[in-house]
PDB file of C-alpha atoms in Angstrom:
ATOM      1  CA  MET O   1       0.000   0.000   0.000  1.00  0.00           C
ATOM      2  CA  ALA O   2       1.455   3.325  -1.058  1.00  0.00           C
ATOM      3  CA  THR O   3       0.227   5.347   1.861  1.00  0.00           C
ATOM      4  CA  TRP O   4      -1.739   4.560   4.963  1.00  0.00           C
ATOM      5  CA  ARG O   5      -4.208   6.887   6.597  1.00  0.00           C
ATOM      6  CA  ARG O   6      -5.086   6.212  10.179  1.00  0.00           C
ATOM      7  CA  SER O   7      -8.087   8.526   9.980  1.00  0.00           C
ATOM      8  CA  MET O   8     -10.679   8.393   7.250  1.00  0.00           C
ATOM      9  CA  ALA O   9     -12.643  11.327   5.815  1.00  0.00           C
ATOM     10  CA  THR O  10     -13.560  14.075   8.236  1.00  0.00           C
ATOM     11  CA  SER O  11     -17.222  13.055   7.922  1.00  0.00           C
ATOM     12  CA  ARG O  12     -16.277   9.898   9.815  1.00  0.00           C
ATOM     13  CA  SER O  13     -14.718  11.768  12.735  1.00  0.00           C
ATOM     14  CA  ALA O  14     -17.526  10.594  15.014  1.00  0.00           C
ATOM     15  CA  LEU O  15     -16.395   6.988  14.664  1.00  0.00           C
ATOM     16  CA  SER O  16     -14.436   5.421  17.494  1.00  0.00           C
ATOM     17  CA  HIS O  17     -10.778   4.520  17.151  1.00  0.00           C
ATOM     18  CA  PHE O  18     -11.694   0.836  16.929  1.00  0.00           C
ATOM     19  CA  GLU O  19     -14.149   1.463  14.085  1.00  0.00           C
ATOM     20  CA  ARG O  20     -11.748   3.704  12.164  1.00  0.00           C
ATOM     21  CA  THR O  21      -8.943   1.163  12.333  1.00  0.00           C
ATOM     22  CA  ALA O  22     -10.985  -2.015  11.791  1.00  0.00           C
ATOM     23  CA  HIS O  23      -9.153  -2.660   8.500  1.00  0.00           C
ATOM     24  CA  GLN O  24      -5.709  -2.303  10.081  1.00  0.00           C
ATOM     25  CA  PRO O  25      -3.542  -5.207  11.298  1.00  0.00           C
ATOM     26  CA  ARG O  26      -3.675  -5.971  15.020  1.00  0.00           C
ATOM     27  CA  GLN O  27      -1.858  -8.445  17.182  1.00  0.00           C
ATOM     28  CA  ASN O  28      -4.048 -11.128  18.715  1.00  0.00           C
ATOM     29  CA  GLY O  29      -2.918 -10.933  22.316  1.00  0.00           C
ATOM     30  CA  LEU O  30      -3.723  -8.434  25.040  1.00  0.00           C
ATOM     31  CA  HIS O  31      -1.004  -7.342  27.476  1.00  0.00           C
ATOM     32  CA  GLU O  32      -1.694  -6.248  31.024  1.00  0.00           C
ATOM     33  CA  VAL O  33       0.184  -3.125  32.075  1.00  0.00           C
ATOM     34  CA  ILE O  34       0.302  -0.773  35.037  1.00  0.00           C
ATOM     35  CA  LEU O  35       0.055   2.987  34.639  1.00  0.00           C
ATOM     36  CA  SER O  36       3.289   3.715  36.456  1.00  0.00           C
ATOM     37  CA  LYS O  37       4.168   7.323  35.632  1.00  0.00           C
ATOM     38  CA  ILE O  38       2.431  10.525  34.553  1.00  0.00           C
ATOM     39  CA  GLU O  39       4.457  13.540  33.442  1.00  0.00           C
ATOM     40  CA  PRO O  40       2.907  16.795  32.165  1.00  0.00           C
ATOM     41  CA  VAL O  41       4.506  18.273  29.039  1.00  0.00           C
ATOM     42  CA  ASN O  42       2.312  21.331  28.717  1.00  0.00           C
ATOM     43  CA  PRO O  43      -1.233  22.271  29.802  1.00  0.00           C
ATOM     44  CA  ARG O  44      -2.791  19.999  27.165  1.00  0.00           C
ATOM     45  CA  ILE O  45      -0.449  17.002  26.828  1.00  0.00           C
ATOM     46  CA  ARG O  46       0.839  14.478  29.341  1.00  0.00           C
ATOM     47  CA  LEU O  47       3.258  11.564  28.965  1.00  0.00           C
ATOM     48  CA  LEU O  48       2.220   8.213  30.393  1.00  0.00           C
ATOM     49  CA  GLN O  49       4.458   5.237  31.095  1.00  0.00           C
ATOM     50  CA  LEU O  50       2.852   1.805  31.096  1.00  0.00           C
ATOM     51  CA  ALA O  51       4.933  -0.779  32.945  1.00  0.00           C
ATOM     52  CA  LEU O  52       4.848  -4.287  31.480  1.00  0.00           C
ATOM     53  CA  LEU O  53       3.915  -7.178  33.759  1.00  0.00           C
ATOM     54  CA  ASN O  54       4.952 -10.834  33.923  1.00  0.00           C
ATOM     55  CA  ARG O  55       8.384  -9.945  32.471  1.00  0.00           C
ATOM     56  CA  ALA O  56       6.955 -10.511  28.986  1.00  0.00           C
ATOM     57  CA  SER O  57       8.407  -8.067  26.486  1.00  0.00           C
ATOM     58  CA  LEU O  58       5.964  -6.334  24.192  1.00  0.00           C
ATOM     59  CA  LYS O  59       6.829  -6.703  20.514  1.00  0.00           C
ATOM     60  CA  PHE O  60       6.099  -3.795  18.213  1.00  0.00           C
ATOM     61  CA  LEU O  61       7.605  -1.742  15.417  1.00  0.00           C
ATOM     62  CA  PRO O  62       8.378   1.972  15.695  1.00  0.00           C
ATOM     63  CA  GLY O  63       5.345   3.964  14.558  1.00  0.00           C
ATOM     64  CA  GLN O  64       2.654   1.555  15.745  1.00  0.00           C
ATOM     65  CA  TRP O  65      -0.221   2.372  18.076  1.00  0.00           C
ATOM     66  CA  LEU O  66      -2.031   0.686  20.940  1.00  0.00           C
ATOM     67  CA  ASP O  67      -5.599  -0.223  21.624  1.00  0.00           C
ATOM     68  CA  VAL O  68      -5.842   0.873  25.262  1.00  0.00           C
ATOM     69  CA  PHE O  69      -8.629  -0.601  27.382  1.00  0.00           C
ATOM     70  CA  VAL O  70      -9.288   1.481  30.495  1.00  0.00           C
ATOM     71  CA  PRO O  71     -11.481   0.427  33.433  1.00  0.00           C
ATOM     72  CA  GLY O  72     -15.197   0.839  32.900  1.00  0.00           C
ATOM     73  CA  LEU O  73     -15.121   1.301  29.116  1.00  0.00           C
ATOM     74  CA  ALA O  74     -15.859  -1.478  26.618  1.00  0.00           C
ATOM     75  CA  LYS O  75     -14.233   0.178  23.603  1.00  0.00           C
ATOM     76  CA  PRO O  76     -10.503   0.918  23.575  1.00  0.00           C
ATOM     77  CA  GLY O  77      -8.891   4.215  22.816  1.00  0.00           C
ATOM     78  CA  GLY O  78      -6.143   4.490  20.233  1.00  0.00           C
ATOM     79  CA  PHE O  79      -2.828   6.037  21.247  1.00  0.00           C
ATOM     80  CA  THR O  80       0.476   5.997  19.401  1.00  0.00           C
ATOM     81  CA  ILE O  81       3.532   4.493  21.082  1.00  0.00           C
ATOM     82  CA  THR O  82       6.152   7.207  21.557  1.00  0.00           C
ATOM     83  CA  SER O  83       8.870   5.040  23.084  1.00  0.00           C
ATOM     84  CA  THR O  84      11.089   2.575  21.226  1.00  0.00           C
ATOM     85  CA  PRO O  85      11.006  -1.231  21.072  1.00  0.00           C
ATOM     86  CA  ARG O  86      14.207  -1.241  23.121  1.00  0.00           C
ATOM     87  CA  ASP O  87      12.380   0.499  25.981  1.00  0.00           C
ATOM     88  CA  ALA O  88       9.975  -2.425  26.176  1.00  0.00           C
ATOM     89  CA  GLU O  89      12.753  -4.969  26.581  1.00  0.00           C
ATOM     90  CA  GLN O  90      13.534  -6.235  30.058  1.00  0.00           C
ATOM     91  CA  HIS O  91      17.270  -5.690  29.607  1.00  0.00           C
ATOM     92  CA  SER O  92      16.702  -1.956  29.094  1.00  0.00           C
ATOM     93  CA  PRO O  93      18.120   0.357  31.805  1.00  0.00           C
ATOM     94  CA  ARG O  94      14.683   0.383  33.443  1.00  0.00           C
ATOM     95  CA  ASP O  95      12.034  -2.304  33.561  1.00  0.00           C
ATOM     96  CA  GLY O  96      10.194  -2.691  30.276  1.00  0.00           C
ATOM     97  CA  TYR O  97       7.637  -0.009  29.507  1.00  0.00           C
ATOM     98  CA  VAL O  98       5.796   1.714  26.716  1.00  0.00           C
ATOM     99  CA  GLU O  99       5.162   5.447  26.603  1.00  0.00           C
ATOM    100  CA  LEU O 100       2.160   7.366  25.290  1.00  0.00           C
ATOM    101  CA  ALA O 101       1.648  11.094  24.760  1.00  0.00           C
ATOM    102  CA  VAL O 102      -2.019  11.804  25.427  1.00  0.00           C
ATOM    103  CA  GLN O 103      -3.685  15.075  24.535  1.00  0.00           C
ATOM    104  CA  GLU O 104      -6.526  16.332  26.708  1.00  0.00           C
ATOM    105  CA  SER O 105      -9.772  15.424  24.958  1.00  0.00           C
ATOM    106  CA  PRO O 106     -12.876  15.509  27.168  1.00  0.00           C
ATOM    107  CA  LYS O 107     -15.107  14.156  24.375  1.00  0.00           C
ATOM    108  CA  ASN O 108     -12.920  11.063  23.917  1.00  0.00           C
ATOM    109  CA  PRO O 109     -13.837   8.738  26.822  1.00  0.00           C
ATOM    110  CA  PRO O 110     -10.539   6.765  26.982  1.00  0.00           C
ATOM    111  CA  ALA O 111      -8.476   9.972  26.722  1.00  0.00           C
ATOM    112  CA  ALA O 112     -10.669  11.654  29.314  1.00  0.00           C
ATOM    113  CA  TRP O 113     -10.063   8.731  31.687  1.00  0.00           C
ATOM    114  CA  LEU O 114      -6.295   9.021  31.144  1.00  0.00           C
ATOM    115  CA  TRP O 115      -6.572  12.736  31.964  1.00  0.00           C
ATOM    116  CA  ARG O 116      -8.126  12.163  35.375  1.00  0.00           C
ATOM    117  CA  PRO O 117      -6.109  13.500  38.321  1.00  0.00           C
ATOM    118  CA  SER O 118      -2.894  11.515  38.658  1.00  0.00           C
ATOM    119  CA  ALA O 119      -3.700  10.369  42.189  1.00  0.00           C
ATOM    120  CA  GLU O 120      -6.877   8.682  40.919  1.00  0.00           C
ATOM    121  CA  ILE O 121      -5.314   6.601  38.155  1.00  0.00           C
ATOM    122  CA  LEU O 122      -1.630   5.970  38.986  1.00  0.00           C
ATOM    123  CA  GLY O 123      -1.144   2.273  39.585  1.00  0.00           C
ATOM    124  CA  ALA O 124      -4.262   1.314  37.634  1.00  0.00           C
ATOM    125  CA  SER O 125      -4.237  -1.882  35.603  1.00  0.00           C
ATOM    126  CA  LEU O 126      -4.891  -1.459  31.871  1.00  0.00           C
ATOM    127  CA  ARG O 127      -4.907  -3.802  28.890  1.00  0.00           C
ATOM    128  CA  ILE O 128      -3.225  -2.990  25.597  1.00  0.00           C
ATOM    129  CA  ARG O 129      -2.933  -4.456  22.103  1.00  0.00           C
ATOM    130  CA  VAL O 130      -0.523  -3.450  19.324  1.00  0.00           C
ATOM    131  CA  GLY O 131      -1.761  -2.437  15.887  1.00  0.00           C
ATOM    132  CA  GLY O 132      -0.992  -0.373  12.806  1.00  0.00           C
ATOM    133  CA  SER O 133       1.120  -0.474   9.656  1.00  0.00           C
ATOM    134  CA  PHE O 134       2.674   3.017   9.677  1.00  0.00           C
ATOM    135  CA  VAL O 135       6.027   1.581  10.669  1.00  0.00           C
ATOM    136  CA  TRP O 136       9.781   1.615  10.285  1.00  0.00           C
ATOM    137  CA  PRO O 137      11.186   0.136   8.158  1.00  0.00           C
ATOM    138  CA  PRO O 138       8.571   0.709   5.455  1.00  0.00           C
ATOM    139  CA  PRO O 139       6.644  -2.456   4.545  1.00  0.00           C
ATOM    140  CA  GLY O 140       8.431  -4.359   1.809  1.00  0.00           C
ATOM    141  CA  MET O 141      11.644  -2.342   2.106  1.00  0.00           C
ATOM    142  CA  HIS O 142      14.965  -3.000   3.807  1.00  0.00           C
ATOM    143  CA  ALA O 143      16.402  -0.272   6.016  1.00  0.00           C
ATOM    144  CA  GLU O 144      19.909  -0.736   4.635  1.00  0.00           C
ATOM    145  CA  GLU O 145      18.661   0.178   1.147  1.00  0.00           C
ATOM    146  CA  LEU O 146      17.406   3.594   2.234  1.00  0.00           C
ATOM    147  CA  LYS O 147      19.843   6.487   1.995  1.00  0.00           C
ATOM    148  CA  ARG O 148      17.668   9.430   3.040  1.00  0.00           C
ATOM    149  CA  LEU O 149      14.799   9.632   5.529  1.00  0.00           C
ATOM    150  CA  VAL O 150      12.418  12.593   5.605  1.00  0.00           C
ATOM    151  CA  LEU O 151      10.137  12.952   8.641  1.00  0.00           C
ATOM    152  CA  VAL O 152       7.367  15.574   8.573  1.00  0.00           C
ATOM    153  CA  ALA O 153       5.302  16.135  11.730  1.00  0.00           C
ATOM    154  CA  GLY O 154       2.459  18.508  12.505  1.00  0.00           C
ATOM    155  CA  GLY O 155       1.484  19.004  16.155  1.00  0.00           C
ATOM    156  CA  VAL O 156       0.851  15.721  17.957  1.00  0.00           C
ATOM    157  CA  GLY O 157       1.640  14.020  14.659  1.00  0.00           C
ATOM    158  CA  ILE O 158       5.115  13.963  16.175  1.00  0.00           C
ATOM    159  CA  ASN O 159       4.096  10.902  18.210  1.00  0.00           C
ATOM    160  CA  PRO O 160       4.856   8.020  15.817  1.00  0.00           C
ATOM    161  CA  LEU O 161       7.805   9.890  14.330  1.00  0.00           C
ATOM    162  CA  ILE O 162       9.600  10.330  17.664  1.00  0.00           C
ATOM    163  CA  SER O 163       9.469   6.552  18.119  1.00  0.00           C
ATOM    164  CA  ILE O 164      10.881   6.032  14.619  1.00  0.00           C
ATOM    165  CA  PHE O 165      13.516   8.751  15.022  1.00  0.00           C
ATOM    166  CA  ALA O 166      14.744   7.603  18.438  1.00  0.00           C
ATOM    167  CA  HIS O 167      14.825   3.962  17.328  1.00  0.00           C
ATOM    168  CA  ILE O 168      16.924   4.810  14.286  1.00  0.00           C
ATOM    169  CA  TYR O 169      19.175   7.215  16.160  1.00  0.00           C
ATOM    170  CA  ASN O 170      20.073   4.529  18.676  1.00  0.00           C
ATOM    171  CA  GLN O 171      21.163   2.202  15.861  1.00  0.00           C
ATOM    172  CA  PRO O 172      23.877   4.150  14.010  1.00  0.00           C
ATOM    173  CA  ALA O 173      24.881   1.200  11.835  1.00  0.00           C
ATOM    174  CA  LEU O 174      21.383   0.888  10.381  1.00  0.00           C
ATOM    175  CA  GLN O 175      20.311   4.523  10.014  1.00  0.00           C
ATOM    176  CA  PRO O 176      20.098   6.253   6.631  1.00  0.00           C
ATOM    177  CA  GLU O 177      23.009   8.508   5.777  1.00  0.00           C
ATOM    178  CA  HIS O 178      20.739  11.570   5.636  1.00  0.00           C
ATOM    179  CA  ILE O 179      17.831  12.378   7.966  1.00  0.00           C
ATOM    180  CA  ARG O 180      15.741  15.535   7.565  1.00  0.00           C
ATOM    181  CA  PHE O 181      13.176  16.157  10.306  1.00  0.00           C
ATOM    182  CA  LEU O 182      10.609  18.915   9.656  1.00  0.00           C
ATOM    183  CA  TYR O 183       8.380  19.618  12.675  1.00  0.00           C
ATOM    184  CA  THR O 184       5.695  22.288  12.836  1.00  0.00           C
ATOM    185  CA  SER O 185       4.007  23.282  16.077  1.00  0.00           C
ATOM    186  CA  ARG O 186       1.865  26.106  17.378  1.00  0.00           C
ATOM    187  CA  GLY O 187       4.606  26.694  19.878  1.00  0.00           C
ATOM    188  CA  ALA O 188       5.847  30.259  19.495  1.00  0.00           C
ATOM    189  CA  ALA O 189       4.420  31.237  22.873  1.00  0.00           C
ATOM    190  CA  GLN O 190       5.550  28.064  24.651  1.00  0.00           C
ATOM    191  CA  THR O 191       8.721  27.386  26.561  1.00  0.00           C
ATOM    192  CA  VAL O 192      11.156  24.938  25.003  1.00  0.00           C
ATOM    193  CA  ASP O 193      10.168  22.150  27.355  1.00  0.00           C
ATOM    194  CA  GLU O 194       6.493  22.561  26.410  1.00  0.00           C
ATOM    195  CA  ILE O 195       7.058  21.769  22.722  1.00  0.00           C
ATOM    196  CA  LEU O 196       6.258  18.083  22.564  1.00  0.00           C
ATOM    197  CA  PHE O 197       9.455  15.984  22.254  1.00  0.00           C
ATOM    198  CA  TYR O 198      11.618  18.897  21.115  1.00  0.00           C
ATOM    199  CA  PRO O 199      13.999  18.496  24.097  1.00  0.00           C
ATOM    200  CA  ARG O 200      14.243  14.754  23.398  1.00  0.00           C
ATOM    201  CA  ILE O 201      15.083  15.296  19.733  1.00  0.00           C
ATOM    202  CA  ARG O 202      17.747  17.861  20.589  1.00  0.00           C
ATOM    203  CA  LYS O 203      19.293  15.548  23.176  1.00  0.00           C
ATOM    204  CA  LEU O 204      19.521  12.698  20.679  1.00  0.00           C
ATOM    205  CA  MET O 205      21.046  14.936  18.024  1.00  0.00           C
ATOM    206  CA  ALA O 206      23.546  16.484  20.439  1.00  0.00           C
ATOM    207  CA  ALA O 207      24.749  13.011  21.444  1.00  0.00           C
ATOM    208  CA  ARG O 208      25.604  12.104  17.831  1.00  0.00           C
ATOM    209  CA  PRO O 209      25.920  15.357  15.881  1.00  0.00           C
ATOM    210  CA  SER O 210      26.163  15.180  12.114  1.00  0.00           C
ATOM    211  CA  PRO O 211      25.589  17.743   9.359  1.00  0.00           C
ATOM    212  CA  HIS O 212      23.661  15.019   7.508  1.00  0.00           C
ATOM    213  CA  ARG O 213      20.974  14.781  10.210  1.00  0.00           C
ATOM    214  CA  THR O 214      19.014  17.963  10.800  1.00  0.00           C
ATOM    215  CA  LEU O 215      15.880  19.225  12.530  1.00  0.00           C
ATOM    216  CA  GLU O 216      13.884  22.154  11.185  1.00  0.00           C
ATOM    217  CA  LEU O 217      11.368  23.429  13.745  1.00  0.00           C
ATOM    218  CA  TYR O 218       8.586  25.612  12.331  1.00  0.00           C
ATOM    219  CA  LEU O 219       6.665  27.539  14.977  1.00  0.00           C
ATOM    220  CA  THR O 220       3.325  29.151  14.179  1.00  0.00           C
ATOM    221  CA  GLY O 221       0.809  31.078  16.208  1.00  0.00           C
ATOM    222  CA  PRO O 222       1.202  34.307  18.186  1.00  0.00           C
ATOM    223  CA  GLY O 223       4.398  35.062  20.052  1.00  0.00           C
ATOM    224  CA  ASP O 224       8.124  35.377  19.439  1.00  0.00           C
ATOM    225  CA  ALA O 225       9.938  32.113  18.748  1.00  0.00           C
ATOM    226  CA  SER O 226      13.445  33.508  19.293  1.00  0.00           C
ATOM    227  CA  HIS O 227      13.535  32.195  22.873  1.00  0.00           C
ATOM    228  CA  VAL O 228      13.593  28.610  21.581  1.00  0.00           C
ATOM    229  CA  GLY O 229      17.120  29.011  20.291  1.00  0.00           C
ATOM    230  CA  GLU O 230      18.350  30.814  23.396  1.00  0.00           C
ATOM    231  CA  THR O 231      17.664  28.058  25.903  1.00  0.00           C
ATOM    232  CA  HIS O 232      20.576  25.962  27.114  1.00  0.00           C
ATOM    233  CA  GLY O 233      23.192  28.045  25.353  1.00  0.00           C
ATOM    234  CA  GLY O 234      21.627  28.269  21.885  1.00  0.00           C
ATOM    235  CA  LEU O 235      20.962  25.882  19.061  1.00  0.00           C
ATOM    236  CA  VAL O 236      23.167  23.053  18.009  1.00  0.00           C
ATOM    237  CA  GLU O 237      24.302  23.485  14.426  1.00  0.00           C
ATOM    238  CA  GLU O 238      21.945  20.823  13.109  1.00  0.00           C
ATOM    239  CA  VAL O 239      18.791  22.499  14.520  1.00  0.00           C
ATOM    240  CA  SER O 240      17.095  25.545  13.021  1.00  0.00           C
ATOM    241  CA  VAL O 241      13.960  27.392  14.189  1.00  0.00           C
ATOM    242  CA  ARG O 242      11.675  29.294  11.847  1.00  0.00           C
ATOM    243  CA  SER O 243       8.607  31.384  12.642  1.00  0.00           C
ATOM    244  CA  ARG O 244       6.431  30.269   9.733  1.00  0.00           C
ATOM    245  CA  ARG O 245       4.673  27.295   8.178  1.00  0.00           C
ATOM    246  CA  ILE O 246       6.443  24.534   6.274  1.00  0.00           C
ATOM    247  CA  SER O 247       6.436  25.475   2.591  1.00  0.00           C
ATOM    248  CA  HIS O 248       6.317  23.271  -0.477  1.00  0.00           C
ATOM    249  CA  ASP O 249       9.870  24.335  -1.256  1.00  0.00           C
ATOM    250  CA  ASP O 250      10.963  23.117   2.187  1.00  0.00           C
ATOM    251  CA  LEU O 251       9.495  19.691   1.459  1.00  0.00           C
ATOM    252  CA  VAL O 252      11.069  19.377  -1.984  1.00  0.00           C
ATOM    253  CA  SER O 253      14.435  20.512  -0.621  1.00  0.00           C
ATOM    254  CA  ALA O 254      14.269  17.849   2.093  1.00  0.00           C
ATOM    255  CA  LEU O 255      14.090  15.133  -0.595  1.00  0.00           C
ATOM    256  CA  GLY O 256      17.637  15.952  -1.687  1.00  0.00           C
ATOM    257  CA  PRO O 257      19.114  15.747  -5.195  1.00  0.00           C
ATOM    258  CA  VAL O 258      16.805  14.230  -7.822  1.00  0.00           C
ATOM    259  CA  GLU O 259      19.415  11.695  -8.912  1.00  0.00           C
ATOM    260  CA  GLY O 260      19.493  10.166  -5.436  1.00  0.00           C
ATOM    261  CA  ARG O 261      15.774   9.895  -4.751  1.00  0.00           C
ATOM    262  CA  LYS O 262      15.490   6.178  -5.413  1.00  0.00           C
ATOM    263  CA  GLY O 263      16.878   5.790  -1.900  1.00  0.00           C
ATOM    264  CA  VAL O 264      14.518   8.307  -0.266  1.00  0.00           C
ATOM    265  CA  VAL O 265      11.525   7.495   1.928  1.00  0.00           C
ATOM    266  CA  ALA O 266       9.250  10.079   3.586  1.00  0.00           C
ATOM    267  CA  TYR O 267       6.856   9.818   6.536  1.00  0.00           C
ATOM    268  CA  VAL O 268       4.147  12.437   7.134  1.00  0.00           C
ATOM    269  CA  CYS O 269       1.916  12.622  10.198  1.00  0.00           C
ATOM    270  CA  GLY O 270      -0.358  15.456  11.245  1.00  0.00           C
ATOM    271  CA  PRO O 271      -3.791  17.010  10.760  1.00  0.00           C
ATOM    272  CA  ALA O 272      -5.736  15.616   7.812  1.00  0.00           C
ATOM    273  CA  ARG O 273      -5.566  18.677   5.579  1.00  0.00           C
ATOM    274  CA  MET O 274      -1.859  19.232   6.164  1.00  0.00           C
ATOM    275  CA  THR O 275      -1.098  15.564   5.611  1.00  0.00           C
ATOM    276  CA  ASP O 276      -2.993  15.388   2.313  1.00  0.00           C
ATOM    277  CA  GLU O 277      -1.286  18.538   1.055  1.00  0.00           C
ATOM    278  CA  PHE O 278       2.228  17.485   2.023  1.00  0.00           C
ATOM    279  CA  VAL O 279       1.843  13.912   0.761  1.00  0.00           C
ATOM    280  CA  GLY O 280       0.790  15.296  -2.610  1.00  0.00           C
ATOM    281  CA  VAL O 281       3.865  17.525  -2.779  1.00  0.00           C
ATOM    282  CA  LEU O 282       6.269  14.738  -1.799  1.00  0.00           C
ATOM    283  CA  GLN O 283       4.736  12.146  -4.110  1.00  0.00           C
ATOM    284  CA  GLY O 284       4.869  14.677  -6.936  1.00  0.00           C
ATOM    285  CA  GLY O 285       8.566  15.359  -6.487  1.00  0.00           C
ATOM    286  CA  ASP O 286      10.803  14.401  -9.388  1.00  0.00           C
ATOM    287  CA  GLY O 287      12.146  10.895  -8.894  1.00  0.00           C
ATOM    288  CA  MET O 288       9.656   9.988  -6.143  1.00  0.00           C
ATOM    289  CA  THR O 289       7.104   7.176  -6.192  1.00  0.00           C
ATOM    290  CA  ALA O 290       3.918   6.856  -4.139  1.00  0.00           C
ATOM    291  CA  ASP O 291       5.091   3.788  -2.230  1.00  0.00           C
ATOM    292  CA  ARG O 292       7.935   5.794  -0.685  1.00  0.00           C
ATOM    293  CA  VAL O 293       5.669   8.390   0.938  1.00  0.00           C
ATOM    294  CA  LEU O 294       3.863   6.994   3.972  1.00  0.00           C
ATOM    295  CA  CYS O 295       1.332   8.911   6.002  1.00  0.00           C
ATOM    296  CA  GLU O 296      -0.825   8.816   9.073  1.00  0.00           C
ATOM    297  CA  LYS O 297      -3.427  11.367  10.140  1.00  0.00           C
ATOM    298  CA  TRP O 298      -4.422  12.251  13.655  1.00  0.00           C
ATOM    299  CA  TRP O 299      -7.828  13.465  14.700  1.00  0.00           C
TER     300      TRP O 299
END
């Protein structure tokens, strides 16, 4: 499949996660987990760690999501895994866990439950199941054949891409030679730590700096974005901050030279309209084919 859309048309927005993803692959088994940690990122997003029980490692690919069954609700919520497969392994520095970034959404019953006061839900037992096909490496492709990776995230569309990015960054021998990460957020008025996963991306890039792996952060909305580059002594060379939207020229530039595009793969995740627009631009780039532009929409 050339591209995969986690959400369907906007007219289907009233459907539950389970109904929207009924056609997507799911693992058969359910895993019991404990909600072991809650960490606020900003006023609307919190990070949750789900500790694995019975010392059974959870198997998943970067980019996949979870069906999350919370107490008292028959239908699961759908939340993207933001940690890496290595984090779920028992020989990781901490006990195995998976991480979710959950946006406050009072009209979404599972999300609303996960946004209850921490004291009410910490330690609760949940059940989870892995699903989805928006994954790294791309279906039918071998990672070692890919020379350039382009990641394009809009808002909480960063969630599957941080899992992919961190997984690749921790495996230097298997990562593409070039990685271009374009991330747009309504974050001009936020502090650095409130921009979802921006500190984590910078930390990864600072640990293994390379001019061939760059982050371009595009901040929209009211406010001055200059403070983002001033925190912690300024930007590393591979990170740039721009106070505007991602342009079509930015996307085409990220694909690199036309003669090398047979080794390029692009992932796009964000709001439906943005995703459709950007996928069209990337697929239409000289030397690109539809099967090398994967997408997922959030709703």
